[in-house]
PDB file of C-alpha atoms in Angstrom:
ATOM      1  CA  ARG P   1      87.428  34.479 -58.923  1.00 70.00           C
ATOM      2  CA  ALA P   2      88.482  30.856 -58.624  1.00 71.00           C
ATOM      3  CA  HIS P   3      89.460  31.026 -54.950  1.00 72.00           C
ATOM      4  CA  LEU P   4      85.978  32.315 -54.084  1.00 79.00           C
ATOM      5  CA  ALA P   5      84.346  29.634 -56.213  1.00 75.00           C
ATOM      6  CA  LEU P   6      86.231  27.013 -54.238  1.00 75.00           C
ATOM      7  CA  GLU P   7      85.284  28.628 -50.939  1.00 80.00           C
ATOM      8  CA  VAL P   8      81.551  28.657 -51.715  1.00 86.00           C
ATOM      9  CA  ARG P   9      81.649  25.298 -53.525  1.00 80.00           C
ATOM     10  CA  ALA P  10      80.364  26.774 -56.785  1.00 81.00           C
ATOM     11  CA  ASP P  11      79.447  24.420 -59.618  1.00 82.00           C
ATOM     12  CA  ALA P  12      81.486  26.363 -62.174  1.00 81.00           C
ATOM     13  CA  VAL P  13      83.905  29.205 -62.726  1.00 81.00           C
ATOM     14  CA  HIS P  14      83.641  31.272 -65.871  1.00 82.00           C
ATOM     15  CA  LEU P  15      86.748  33.111 -67.021  1.00 81.00           C
ATOM     16  CA  GLY P  16      86.805  36.249 -69.117  1.00 76.00           C
ATOM     17  CA  PHE P  17      89.108  36.748 -72.057  1.00 71.00           C
ATOM     18  CA  ARG P  18      91.559  38.663 -69.830  1.00 73.00           C
ATOM     19  CA  SER P  19      91.572  36.052 -67.041  1.00 79.00           C
ATOM     20  CA  LEU P  20      94.181  33.436 -66.308  1.00 79.00           C
ATOM     21  CA  THR P  21      93.865  30.376 -68.512  1.00 81.00           C
ATOM     22  CA  PRO P  22      91.982  27.289 -67.335  1.00 84.00           C
ATOM     23  CA  ALA P  23      95.223  25.273 -67.438  1.00 83.00           C
ATOM     24  CA  THR P  24      96.943  27.810 -65.174  1.00 83.00           C
ATOM     25  CA  LEU P  25      94.047  27.798 -62.712  1.00 81.00           C
ATOM     26  CA  ARG P  26      93.869  24.022 -62.612  1.00 80.00           C
ATOM     27  CA  ALA P  27      97.618  23.870 -61.908  1.00 81.00           C
ATOM     28  CA  GLU P  28      97.302  26.515 -59.186  1.00 77.00           C
ATOM     29  CA  PHE P  29      94.100  25.404 -57.452  1.00 72.00           C
ATOM     30  CA  GLY P  30      93.731  21.730 -58.327  1.00 69.00           C
ATOM     31  CA  GLY P  31      90.180  20.455 -57.778  1.00 67.00           C
ATOM     32  CA  LEU P  32      88.238  23.240 -59.403  1.00 68.00           C
ATOM     33  CA  PRO P  33      84.634  22.851 -60.482  1.00 76.00           C
ATOM     34  CA  ALA P  34      83.766  23.130 -64.167  1.00 85.00           C
ATOM     35  CA  LEU P  35      85.773  25.830 -65.921  1.00 85.00           C
ATOM     36  CA  GLY P  36      84.466  27.867 -68.799  1.00 86.00           C
ATOM     37  CA  LEU P  37      86.140  30.543 -70.861  1.00 85.00           C
ATOM     38  CA  SER P  38      84.981  33.443 -73.024  1.00 83.00           C
ATOM     39  CA  THR P  39      86.857  33.398 -76.313  1.00 83.00           C
ATOM     40  CA  HIS P  40      87.053  35.068 -79.689  1.00 77.00           C
ATOM     41  CA  ALA P  41      88.460  33.844 -82.985  1.00 67.00           C
ATOM     42  CA  ASP P  42      92.038  34.553 -81.899  1.00 59.00           C
ATOM     43  CA  ALA P  43      91.886  32.874 -78.482  1.00 57.00           C
ATOM     44  CA  ASP P  44      91.740  29.165 -79.332  1.00 62.00           C
ATOM     45  CA  ASP P  45      95.006  28.284 -77.571  1.00 69.00           C
ATOM     46  CA  ARG P  46      93.613  29.565 -74.251  1.00 73.00           C
ATOM     47  CA  VAL P  47      90.884  26.890 -74.199  1.00 78.00           C
ATOM     48  CA  ARG P  48      93.162  24.080 -72.948  1.00 80.00           C
ATOM     49  CA  GLY P  49      91.845  22.893 -69.604  1.00 82.00           C
ATOM     50  CA  ALA P  50      88.356  24.375 -70.072  1.00 86.00           C
ATOM     51  CA  ASP P  51      85.200  22.308 -69.832  1.00 90.00           C
ATOM     52  CA  TYR P  52      83.178  24.624 -72.073  1.00 91.00           C
ATOM     53  CA  ARG P  53      83.705  27.716 -74.172  1.00 90.00           C
ATOM     54  CA  PHE P  54      81.684  30.836 -74.885  1.00 91.00           C
ATOM     55  CA  PHE P  55      82.468  32.027 -78.402  1.00 91.00           C
ATOM     56  CA  GLY P  56      81.670  35.430 -79.776  1.00 88.00           C
ATOM     57  CA  PRO P  57      80.552  37.887 -80.464  1.00 91.00           C
ATOM     58  CA  VAL P  58      78.647  36.180 -83.232  1.00 93.00           C
ATOM     59  CA  ARG P  59      76.687  39.405 -83.841  1.00 91.00           C
ATOM     60  CA  GLU P  60      77.284  42.972 -82.750  1.00 86.00           C
ATOM     61  CA  THR P  61      76.091  43.358 -79.192  1.00 80.00           C
ATOM     62  CA  PRO P  62      74.783  46.349 -77.265  1.00 75.00           C
ATOM     63  CA  SER P  63      76.640  45.164 -74.154  1.00 73.00           C
ATOM     64  CA  LYS P  64      79.958  46.027 -75.837  1.00 72.00           C
ATOM     65  CA  PRO P  65      79.393  49.419 -77.500  1.00 69.00           C
ATOM     66  CA  ALA P  66      81.878  51.135 -79.811  1.00 73.00           C
ATOM     67  CA  GLY P  67      84.868  52.305 -77.821  1.00 74.00           C
ATOM     68  CA  SER P  68      84.574  49.550 -75.201  1.00 71.00           C
ATOM     69  CA  PRO P  69      87.971  47.917 -74.561  1.00 64.00           C
ATOM     70  CA  ALA P  70      86.214  44.514 -74.556  1.00 68.00           C
ATOM     71  CA  ARG P  71      84.599  45.046 -77.981  1.00 72.00           C
ATOM     72  CA  ARG P  72      85.600  42.555 -80.673  1.00 79.00           C
ATOM     73  CA  PRO P  73      84.416  42.315 -84.277  1.00 82.00           C
ATOM     74  CA  ALA P  74      81.457  40.019 -84.826  1.00 87.00           C
ATOM     75  CA  THR P  75      82.388  36.674 -86.381  1.00 90.00           C
ATOM     76  CA  GLY P  76      78.991  35.813 -87.832  1.00 94.00           C
ATOM     77  CA  PHE P  77      77.614  32.291 -87.909  1.00 97.00           C
ATOM     78  CA  ASP P  78      80.432  31.151 -90.229  1.00 96.00           C
ATOM     79  CA  GLY P  79      82.921  32.060 -87.491  1.00 94.00           C
ATOM     80  CA  LEU P  80      80.800  30.219 -84.949  1.00 95.00           C
ATOM     81  CA  ARG P  81      80.618  27.156 -87.217  1.00 96.00           C
ATOM     82  CA  ALA P  82      84.418  27.124 -87.596  1.00 93.00           C
ATOM     83  CA  ALA P  83      84.931  27.505 -83.844  1.00 91.00           C
ATOM     84  CA  CYS P  84      82.519  24.665 -83.092  1.00 93.00           C
ATOM     85  CA  ALA P  85      84.156  22.374 -85.651  1.00 93.00           C
ATOM     86  CA  ALA P  86      87.609  23.056 -84.190  1.00 89.00           C
ATOM     87  CA  SER P  87      86.630  22.808 -80.527  1.00 90.00           C
ATOM     88  CA  ASP P  88      87.006  19.731 -78.377  1.00 88.00           C
ATOM     89  CA  VAL P  89      84.759  21.234 -75.680  1.00 91.00           C
ATOM     90  CA  PRO P  90      81.125  22.362 -75.927  1.00 95.00           C
ATOM     91  CA  VAL P  91      80.701  25.835 -77.416  1.00 95.00           C
ATOM     92  CA  LEU P  92      78.005  28.343 -76.496  1.00 95.00           C
ATOM     93  CA  ALA P  93      77.296  31.177 -78.934  1.00 96.00           C
ATOM     94  CA  LEU P  94      77.593  34.638 -77.430  1.00 92.00           C
ATOM     95  CA  GLY P  95      77.008  38.150 -78.656  1.00 90.00           C
ATOM     96  CA  GLY P  96      73.790  39.649 -79.902  1.00 92.00           C
ATOM     97  CA  MET P  97      71.919  36.352 -79.822  1.00 95.00           C
ATOM     98  CA  ARG P  98      68.196  36.734 -80.409  1.00 95.00           C
ATOM     99  CA  PRO P  99      65.534  34.038 -80.071  1.00 97.00           C
ATOM    100  CA  GLU P 100      65.401  33.696 -83.851  1.00 96.00           C
ATOM    101  CA  ASP P 101      69.159  32.891 -83.823  1.00 96.00           C
ATOM    102  CA  VAL P 102      68.860  29.821 -81.604  1.00 97.00           C
ATOM    103  CA  ALA P 103      68.222  27.320 -84.417  1.00 97.00           C
ATOM    104  CA  THR P 104      71.019  28.801 -86.568  1.00 97.00           C
ATOM    105  CA  ALA P 105      73.502  28.699 -83.678  1.00 97.00           C
ATOM    106  CA  LEU P 106      72.633  25.084 -82.871  1.00 97.00           C
ATOM    107  CA  ASP P 107      72.849  24.182 -86.555  1.00 96.00           C
ATOM    108  CA  ALA P 108      76.348  25.709 -86.590  1.00 97.00           C
ATOM    109  CA  GLY P 109      77.339  23.258 -83.865  1.00 97.00           C
ATOM    110  CA  ALA P 110      76.831  25.343 -80.723  1.00 97.00           C
ATOM    111  CA  HIS P 111      75.523  23.561 -77.645  1.00 95.00           C
ATOM    112  CA  GLY P 112      73.507  26.627 -76.696  1.00 95.00           C
ATOM    113  CA  VAL P 113      73.460  30.399 -76.642  1.00 96.00           C
ATOM    114  CA  ALA P 114      74.438  32.828 -73.905  1.00 93.00           C
ATOM    115  CA  VAL P 115      72.295  35.927 -73.562  1.00 94.00           C
ATOM    116  CA  LEU P 116      72.769  39.205 -71.739  1.00 90.00           C
ATOM    117  CA  SER P 117      71.290  42.179 -73.584  1.00 90.00           C
ATOM    118  CA  GLY P 118      68.416  40.181 -75.040  1.00 93.00           C
ATOM    119  CA  ILE P 119      67.053  39.663 -71.538  1.00 95.00           C
ATOM    120  CA  VAL P 120      68.524  42.390 -69.335  1.00 93.00           C
ATOM    121  CA  GLY P 121      67.788  45.048 -71.960  1.00 91.00           C
ATOM    122  CA  ALA P 122      64.252  43.840 -72.638  1.00 94.00           C
ATOM    123  CA  SER P 123      61.286  45.879 -71.462  1.00 96.00           C
ATOM    124  CA  ARG P 124      59.763  42.613 -70.211  1.00 97.00           C
ATOM    125  CA  PRO P 125      62.662  40.309 -69.237  1.00 97.00           C
ATOM    126  CA  ASN P 126      60.355  37.440 -68.234  1.00 97.00           C
ATOM    127  CA  ALA P 127      58.713  37.506 -71.665  1.00 97.00           C
ATOM    128  CA  ALA P 128      62.156  37.614 -73.293  1.00 97.00           C
ATOM    129  CA  VAL P 129      63.232  34.509 -71.375  1.00 97.00           C
ATOM    130  CA  ALA P 130      60.042  32.770 -72.521  1.00 97.00           C
ATOM    131  CA  GLU P 131      60.891  33.622 -76.159  1.00 97.00           C
ATOM    132  CA  TYR P 132      64.366  32.080 -75.849  1.00 96.00           C
ATOM    133  CA  LEU P 133      62.967  28.971 -74.193  1.00 96.00           C
ATOM    134  CA  ALA P 134      60.330  28.630 -76.904  1.00 96.00           C
ATOM    135  CA  ALA P 135      63.070  28.892 -79.539  1.00 96.00           C
ATOM    136  CA  PHE P 136      64.943  26.007 -77.889  1.00 94.00           C
ATOM    137  CA  ASP P 137      61.739  23.989 -77.570  1.00 93.00           C
ATOM    138  CA  ALA P 138      61.038  24.489 -81.280  1.00 93.00           C
ATOM    139  CA  VAL P 139      64.473  23.181 -82.224  1.00 89.00           C
ATOM    140  CA  ALA P 140      64.219  20.236 -79.819  1.00 71.00           C
ATOM    141  CA  PHE P 141      60.787  19.417 -81.236  1.00 70.00           C
ATOM    142  CA  GLU P 142      62.173  19.366 -84.805  1.00 68.00           C
ATOM    143  CA  ALA P 143      65.112  17.107 -83.887  1.00 56.00           C
TER     144      ALA P 143
END
């Protein structure tokens, strides 16, 4: 909620695919912090005014099971690559991202990955976080 983000002086507001567009919020509220937006392949026009974009799902994700109104078909890494190439804002890969996907997502042009189920659904969330961080370290080390 943008008005709450302003009230608490949040660093960013992240908008879901059913939210108002970043351009609409900027026109309504003016000096907003960073604005991000969750998108899918068919939502590119909604990105105007955003500072970053979550794109997905790249893979099927347990957080959006069959029958969920928010479920979208997975785009795969080719869809991610196309979204990154067409985007004028940083893109973060979303949806079913595993530690072993980090290098592939970055190679596709993503600036990072967003993770929910891979950590929240893990039996040892702290160990899961360490695996993701190690995957980023491995890519940074190779660069």
